[in-house]
């Protein structure tokens, strides 16, 4: 397996949206990825390619010295191969080079897989937003990691 971690381009958007729609109960509207890629100066959009095919995507927002992981998903056929962790690590390393000192995210309280990955990478839980997700009223768990430790 040849893994390539690189910034997203316009040509990736169809596959990125397909991964988004098949991974989340509340996928982003189609225009959102276009906006993040072309019009949001705070956004850094990444993909992981496996043997030349896009297998995972990530969007991270840079806000002065903080970063917020906006979305991250690995195609179901490619999960548990270390791709999500490597893609997130790459985005965090790049963010740290841009001066980011702390990264944040929200994750559904029932999303054990994502929480396990974030914990394993050193994220810690710092709070909850009650009934944050409007489709099923699930809580959001807030997690963060210090990058300058
Ligand atoms: C969460 C997600 C991005 C993980 O991507 P991935 O490429 O499968 O993750 P990795 O293979 O890099 O896993 C890294 C570590 O996370 C943990 N992990 C990942 N999936 C897990 C699962 N289903 N159960 C338990 N632990 C899991 C493990 O510790 C794993 O390391 P290991 O395989 O060596 O044990 C993927 O499951 C996904 O796309 N889910 C749907 C979308 C989603 O929930 N995104 C996150 C929103 S906050």
PDB file of C-alpha atoms and ligand atoms in Angstrom:
ATOM      1  CA  UNK A   1       0.000   0.000   0.000  1.00  0.00           C
ATOM      2  CA  UNK A   2       1.414   3.383  -1.045  1.00  0.00           C
ATOM      3  CA  UNK A   3       0.111   6.171   1.180  1.00  0.00           C
ATOM      4  CA  UNK A   4       0.368   9.805   0.086  1.00  0.00           C
ATOM      5  CA  UNK A   5      -0.701  12.674   2.357  1.00  0.00           C
ATOM      6  CA  UNK A   6      -1.277  15.902   0.451  1.00  0.00           C
ATOM      7  CA  UNK A   7      -3.413  19.023   0.229  1.00  0.00           C
ATOM      8  CA  UNK A   8      -6.847  18.603  -1.383  1.00  0.00           C
ATOM      9  CA  UNK A   9      -7.471  19.942  -4.883  1.00  0.00           C
ATOM     10  CA  UNK A  10     -10.610  20.672  -6.897  1.00  0.00           C
ATOM     11  CA  UNK A  11     -10.181  17.323  -8.680  1.00  0.00           C
ATOM     12  CA  UNK A  12     -10.603  15.478  -5.355  1.00  0.00           C
ATOM     13  CA  UNK A  13     -13.968  17.014  -4.472  1.00  0.00           C
ATOM     14  CA  UNK A  14     -16.257  14.325  -5.915  1.00  0.00           C
ATOM     15  CA  UNK A  15     -14.563  11.540  -3.944  1.00  0.00           C
ATOM     16  CA  UNK A  16     -14.238  13.727  -0.848  1.00  0.00           C
ATOM     17  CA  UNK A  17     -17.982  14.385  -0.897  1.00  0.00           C
ATOM     18  CA  UNK A  18     -18.697  10.713  -1.393  1.00  0.00           C
ATOM     19  CA  UNK A  19     -16.575   9.857   1.665  1.00  0.00           C
ATOM     20  CA  UNK A  20     -18.345  12.619   3.628  1.00  0.00           C
ATOM     21  CA  UNK A  21     -21.846  11.438   2.659  1.00  0.00           C
ATOM     22  CA  UNK A  22     -21.100   7.794   3.431  1.00  0.00           C
ATOM     23  CA  UNK A  23     -19.426   8.597   6.774  1.00  0.00           C
ATOM     24  CA  UNK A  24     -21.748  11.103   8.461  1.00  0.00           C
ATOM     25  CA  UNK A  25     -25.457  11.287   9.229  1.00  0.00           C
ATOM     26  CA  UNK A  26     -25.207  15.067   8.732  1.00  0.00           C
ATOM     27  CA  UNK A  27     -22.897  15.469   5.715  1.00  0.00           C
ATOM     28  CA  UNK A  28     -21.780  18.914   4.601  1.00  0.00           C
ATOM     29  CA  UNK A  29     -23.708  20.595   1.777  1.00  0.00           C
ATOM     30  CA  UNK A  30     -21.889  20.221  -1.540  1.00  0.00           C
ATOM     31  CA  UNK A  31     -20.874  23.898  -1.664  1.00  0.00           C
ATOM     32  CA  UNK A  32     -19.127  23.669   1.728  1.00  0.00           C
ATOM     33  CA  UNK A  33     -16.090  21.779   0.443  1.00  0.00           C
ATOM     34  CA  UNK A  34     -15.808  24.216  -2.496  1.00  0.00           C
ATOM     35  CA  UNK A  35     -15.917  27.089  -0.043  1.00  0.00           C
ATOM     36  CA  UNK A  36     -13.325  25.545   2.294  1.00  0.00           C
ATOM     37  CA  UNK A  37     -11.009  24.801  -0.606  1.00  0.00           C
ATOM     38  CA  UNK A  38     -11.328  28.034  -2.563  1.00  0.00           C
ATOM     39  CA  UNK A  39     -12.681  30.787  -0.350  1.00  0.00           C
ATOM     40  CA  UNK A  40     -11.848  30.213   3.317  1.00  0.00           C
ATOM     41  CA  UNK A  41      -8.369  31.562   4.075  1.00  0.00           C
ATOM     42  CA  UNK A  42      -8.466  29.870   7.518  1.00  0.00           C
ATOM     43  CA  UNK A  43      -8.988  26.422   6.008  1.00  0.00           C
ATOM     44  CA  UNK A  44      -6.378  23.773   5.251  1.00  0.00           C
ATOM     45  CA  UNK A  45      -7.885  20.829   3.340  1.00  0.00           C
ATOM     46  CA  UNK A  46      -6.076  17.504   3.199  1.00  0.00           C
ATOM     47  CA  UNK A  47      -6.500  14.079   1.614  1.00  0.00           C
ATOM     48  CA  UNK A  48      -4.821  10.710   2.007  1.00  0.00           C
ATOM     49  CA  UNK A  49      -4.338   8.710  -1.169  1.00  0.00           C
ATOM     50  CA  UNK A  50      -3.929   4.946  -1.156  1.00  0.00           C
ATOM     51  CA  UNK A  51      -2.359   3.649  -4.350  1.00  0.00           C
ATOM     52  CA  UNK A  52      -3.445   6.825  -6.149  1.00  0.00           C
ATOM     53  CA  UNK A  53      -7.066   6.828  -4.903  1.00  0.00           C
ATOM     54  CA  UNK A  54      -8.388   9.296  -2.314  1.00  0.00           C
ATOM     55  CA  UNK A  55      -9.192   7.260   0.817  1.00  0.00           C
ATOM     56  CA  UNK A  56      -9.549   9.888   3.554  1.00  0.00           C
ATOM     57  CA  UNK A  57     -10.153  13.607   3.923  1.00  0.00           C
ATOM     58  CA  UNK A  58      -9.651  16.235   6.598  1.00  0.00           C
ATOM     59  CA  UNK A  59     -10.433  19.931   6.966  1.00  0.00           C
ATOM     60  CA  UNK A  60      -8.765  21.974   9.707  1.00  0.00           C
ATOM     61  CA  UNK A  61      -9.334  25.657  10.491  1.00  0.00           C
ATOM     62  CA  UNK A  62      -6.490  27.862  11.676  1.00  0.00           C
ATOM     63  CA  UNK A  63      -7.471  30.570  14.133  1.00  0.00           C
ATOM     64  CA  UNK A  64      -4.335  32.488  15.189  1.00  0.00           C
ATOM     65  CA  UNK A  65      -2.509  29.992  17.445  1.00  0.00           C
ATOM     66  CA  UNK A  66      -5.402  27.519  17.667  1.00  0.00           C
ATOM     67  CA  UNK A  67      -6.728  24.973  15.215  1.00  0.00           C
ATOM     68  CA  UNK A  68     -10.142  23.350  14.996  1.00  0.00           C
ATOM     69  CA  UNK A  69     -10.588  20.021  13.250  1.00  0.00           C
ATOM     70  CA  UNK A  70     -13.682  20.669  11.167  1.00  0.00           C
ATOM     71  CA  UNK A  71     -14.082  17.242   9.598  1.00  0.00           C
ATOM     72  CA  UNK A  72     -12.165  14.000   9.188  1.00  0.00           C
ATOM     73  CA  UNK A  73     -13.221  10.705   7.626  1.00  0.00           C
ATOM     74  CA  UNK A  74     -11.666   7.596   6.135  1.00  0.00           C
ATOM     75  CA  UNK A  75     -13.538   5.638   3.448  1.00  0.00           C
ATOM     76  CA  UNK A  76     -15.119   2.564   5.053  1.00  0.00           C
ATOM     77  CA  UNK A  77     -13.017   0.204   2.896  1.00  0.00           C
ATOM     78  CA  UNK A  78      -9.815   1.739   4.259  1.00  0.00           C
ATOM     79  CA  UNK A  79     -10.476   2.043   7.989  1.00  0.00           C
ATOM     80  CA  UNK A  80      -8.142   0.559  10.643  1.00  0.00           C
ATOM     81  CA  UNK A  81      -5.088   0.883   8.412  1.00  0.00           C
ATOM     82  CA  UNK A  82      -3.618   3.869  10.262  1.00  0.00           C
ATOM     83  CA  UNK A  83      -4.705   6.351   7.587  1.00  0.00           C
ATOM     84  CA  UNK A  84      -6.875   8.623   9.757  1.00  0.00           C
ATOM     85  CA  UNK A  85      -4.166   8.891  12.405  1.00  0.00           C
ATOM     86  CA  UNK A  86      -1.438   9.653   9.856  1.00  0.00           C
ATOM     87  CA  UNK A  87      -3.553  12.247   8.044  1.00  0.00           C
ATOM     88  CA  UNK A  88      -4.440  14.007  11.297  1.00  0.00           C
ATOM     89  CA  UNK A  89      -0.811  13.895  12.436  1.00  0.00           C
ATOM     90  CA  UNK A  90       0.297  15.481   9.160  1.00  0.00           C
ATOM     91  CA  UNK A  91      -2.307  18.258   9.433  1.00  0.00           C
ATOM     92  CA  UNK A  92      -1.316  18.910  13.070  1.00  0.00           C
ATOM     93  CA  UNK A  93       2.407  18.992  12.233  1.00  0.00           C
ATOM     94  CA  UNK A  94       1.732  21.496   9.466  1.00  0.00           C
ATOM     95  CA  UNK A  95      -0.491  23.538  11.792  1.00  0.00           C
ATOM     96  CA  UNK A  96       2.278  23.594  14.414  1.00  0.00           C
ATOM     97  CA  UNK A  97       4.682  24.876  11.767  1.00  0.00           C
ATOM     98  CA  UNK A  98       2.218  27.696  11.093  1.00  0.00           C
ATOM     99  CA  UNK A  99       2.290  28.620  14.781  1.00  0.00           C
ATOM    100  CA  UNK A 100      -0.651  26.642  16.140  1.00  0.00           C
ATOM    101  CA  UNK A 101      -0.188  25.637  19.796  1.00  0.00           C
ATOM    102  CA  UNK A 102      -3.465  23.894  20.553  1.00  0.00           C
ATOM    103  CA  UNK A 103      -5.996  21.934  18.490  1.00  0.00           C
ATOM    104  CA  UNK A 104      -9.672  21.317  19.279  1.00  0.00           C
ATOM    105  CA  UNK A 105     -12.448  19.095  18.015  1.00  0.00           C
ATOM    106  CA  UNK A 106     -15.953  17.881  18.761  1.00  0.00           C
ATOM    107  CA  UNK A 107     -16.922  14.230  18.531  1.00  0.00           C
ATOM    108  CA  UNK A 108     -20.246  12.448  19.052  1.00  0.00           C
ATOM    109  CA  UNK A 109     -20.443  10.821  22.470  1.00  0.00           C
ATOM    110  CA  UNK A 110     -21.313   7.505  20.782  1.00  0.00           C
ATOM    111  CA  UNK A 111     -18.428   7.621  18.299  1.00  0.00           C
ATOM    112  CA  UNK A 112     -16.097   5.205  20.070  1.00  0.00           C
ATOM    113  CA  UNK A 113     -13.811   4.684  17.059  1.00  0.00           C
ATOM    114  CA  UNK A 114     -12.978   8.358  16.638  1.00  0.00           C
ATOM    115  CA  UNK A 115     -12.602   8.894  20.387  1.00  0.00           C
ATOM    116  CA  UNK A 116     -10.217   5.946  20.620  1.00  0.00           C
ATOM    117  CA  UNK A 117      -8.106   7.399  17.821  1.00  0.00           C
ATOM    118  CA  UNK A 118      -8.014  10.887  19.342  1.00  0.00           C
ATOM    119  CA  UNK A 119      -7.130   9.560  22.821  1.00  0.00           C
ATOM    120  CA  UNK A 120      -4.404   7.369  21.409  1.00  0.00           C
ATOM    121  CA  UNK A 121      -2.957  10.470  19.724  1.00  0.00           C
ATOM    122  CA  UNK A 122      -2.923  12.421  22.995  1.00  0.00           C
ATOM    123  CA  UNK A 123      -6.175  14.370  22.820  1.00  0.00           C
ATOM    124  CA  UNK A 124      -7.898  14.808  26.173  1.00  0.00           C
ATOM    125  CA  UNK A 125     -11.557  15.427  26.907  1.00  0.00           C
ATOM    126  CA  UNK A 126     -12.290  18.901  28.243  1.00  0.00           C
ATOM    127  CA  UNK A 127     -16.025  19.154  28.179  1.00  0.00           C
ATOM    128  CA  UNK A 128     -19.363  18.301  26.673  1.00  0.00           C
ATOM    129  CA  UNK A 129     -22.023  20.137  24.729  1.00  0.00           C
ATOM    130  CA  UNK A 130     -25.379  18.648  25.659  1.00  0.00           C
ATOM    131  CA  UNK A 131     -27.629  17.589  22.750  1.00  0.00           C
ATOM    132  CA  UNK A 132     -25.284  19.255  20.251  1.00  0.00           C
ATOM    133  CA  UNK A 133     -26.160  17.118  17.190  1.00  0.00           C
ATOM    134  CA  UNK A 134     -29.510  18.090  15.782  1.00  0.00           C
ATOM    135  CA  UNK A 135     -30.306  14.788  14.031  1.00  0.00           C
ATOM    136  CA  UNK A 136     -30.466  12.624  17.163  1.00  0.00           C
ATOM    137  CA  UNK A 137     -29.785  14.961  20.081  1.00  0.00           C
ATOM    138  CA  UNK A 138     -26.468  13.255  20.841  1.00  0.00           C
ATOM    139  CA  UNK A 139     -23.968  15.077  23.067  1.00  0.00           C
ATOM    140  CA  UNK A 140     -20.691  16.385  21.669  1.00  0.00           C
ATOM    141  CA  UNK A 141     -17.503  15.614  23.542  1.00  0.00           C
ATOM    142  CA  UNK A 142     -14.933  18.409  23.290  1.00  0.00           C
ATOM    143  CA  UNK A 143     -11.321  17.294  23.027  1.00  0.00           C
ATOM    144  CA  UNK A 144      -8.043  19.141  22.672  1.00  0.00           C
ATOM    145  CA  UNK A 145      -4.316  18.588  22.390  1.00  0.00           C
ATOM    146  CA  UNK A 146      -1.357  20.852  23.130  1.00  0.00           C
ATOM    147  CA  UNK A 147       1.071  20.883  20.235  1.00  0.00           C
ATOM    148  CA  UNK A 148       3.930  22.712  21.933  1.00  0.00           C
ATOM    149  CA  UNK A 149       4.287  20.340  24.870  1.00  0.00           C
TER     150      UNK A 149
HETATM  151  C1  LIG B   1     -12.715   7.849  13.026  1.00  0.00           C
HETATM  152  C2  LIG B   1     -12.061   7.470  11.696  1.00  0.00           C
HETATM  153  C3  LIG B   1     -11.726   8.754  10.927  1.00  0.00           C
HETATM  154  C4  LIG B   1     -10.751   6.711  11.998  1.00  0.00           C
HETATM  155  O1  LIG B   1     -10.061   6.553  10.776  1.00  0.00           O
HETATM  156  P1  LIG B   1      -9.129   5.276  10.478  1.00  0.00           P
HETATM  157  O2  LIG B   1      -8.359   5.607   9.260  1.00  0.00           O
HETATM  158  O3  LIG B   1      -9.940   4.047  10.471  1.00  0.00           O
HETATM  159  O4  LIG B   1      -8.226   5.290  11.798  1.00  0.00           O
HETATM  160  P2  LIG B   1      -6.820   4.574  12.035  1.00  0.00           P
HETATM  161  O5  LIG B   1      -6.746   3.293  11.285  1.00  0.00           O
HETATM  162  O6  LIG B   1      -5.740   5.574  11.792  1.00  0.00           O
HETATM  163  O7  LIG B   1      -6.927   4.255  13.594  1.00  0.00           O
HETATM  164  C5  LIG B   1      -6.035   4.797  14.530  1.00  0.00           C
HETATM  165  C6  LIG B   1      -6.372   4.255  15.905  1.00  0.00           C
HETATM  166  O8  LIG B   1      -7.652   4.727  16.323  1.00  0.00           O
HETATM  167  C7  LIG B   1      -8.317   3.701  17.067  1.00  0.00           C
HETATM  168  N1  LIG B   1      -9.499   3.233  16.308  1.00  0.00           N
HETATM  169  C8  LIG B   1      -9.833   3.553  15.036  1.00  0.00           C
HETATM  170  N2  LIG B   1     -10.991   2.936  14.698  1.00  0.00           N
HETATM  171  C9  LIG B   1     -11.384   2.252  15.784  1.00  0.00           C
HETATM  172  C10 LIG B   1     -12.490   1.398  16.061  1.00  0.00           C
HETATM  173  N3  LIG B   1     -13.444   1.166  15.125  1.00  0.00           N
HETATM  174  N4  LIG B   1     -12.593   0.850  17.287  1.00  0.00           N
HETATM  175  C11 LIG B   1     -11.653   1.085  18.220  1.00  0.00           C
HETATM  176  N5  LIG B   1     -10.556   1.839  18.021  1.00  0.00           N
HETATM  177  C12 LIG B   1     -10.427   2.425  16.820  1.00  0.00           C
HETATM  178  C13 LIG B   1      -7.326   2.573  17.229  1.00  0.00           C
HETATM  179  O9  LIG B   1      -6.566   2.868  18.391  1.00  0.00           O
HETATM  180  C14 LIG B   1      -6.497   2.741  15.977  1.00  0.00           C
HETATM  181  O10 LIG B   1      -5.223   2.180  16.100  1.00  0.00           O
HETATM  182  P3  LIG B   1      -5.043   0.564  15.799  1.00  0.00           P
HETATM  183  O11 LIG B   1      -5.791   0.256  14.535  1.00  0.00           O
HETATM  184  O12 LIG B   1      -3.558   0.441  15.669  1.00  0.00           O
HETATM  185  O13 LIG B   1      -5.638  -0.116  16.984  1.00  0.00           O
HETATM  186  C15 LIG B   1     -12.971   6.531  10.852  1.00  0.00           C
HETATM  187  O14 LIG B   1     -13.454   5.503  11.679  1.00  0.00           O
HETATM  188  C16 LIG B   1     -14.137   7.239  10.195  1.00  0.00           C
HETATM  189  O15 LIG B   1     -14.014   7.792   9.107  1.00  0.00           O
HETATM  190  N6  LIG B   1     -15.309   7.218  10.872  1.00  0.00           N
HETATM  191  C17 LIG B   1     -16.499   7.876  10.340  1.00  0.00           C
HETATM  192  C18 LIG B   1     -16.347   9.370  10.347  1.00  0.00           C
HETATM  193  C19 LIG B   1     -15.988   9.899  11.731  1.00  0.00           C
HETATM  194  O16 LIG B   1     -16.515   9.469  12.734  1.00  0.00           O
HETATM  195  N7  LIG B   1     -15.071  10.906  11.758  1.00  0.00           N
HETATM  196  C20 LIG B   1     -14.636  11.529  12.975  1.00  0.00           C
HETATM  197  C21 LIG B   1     -15.602  12.592  13.353  1.00  0.00           C
HETATM  198  S1  LIG B   1     -15.160  13.413  14.876  1.00  0.00           S
END
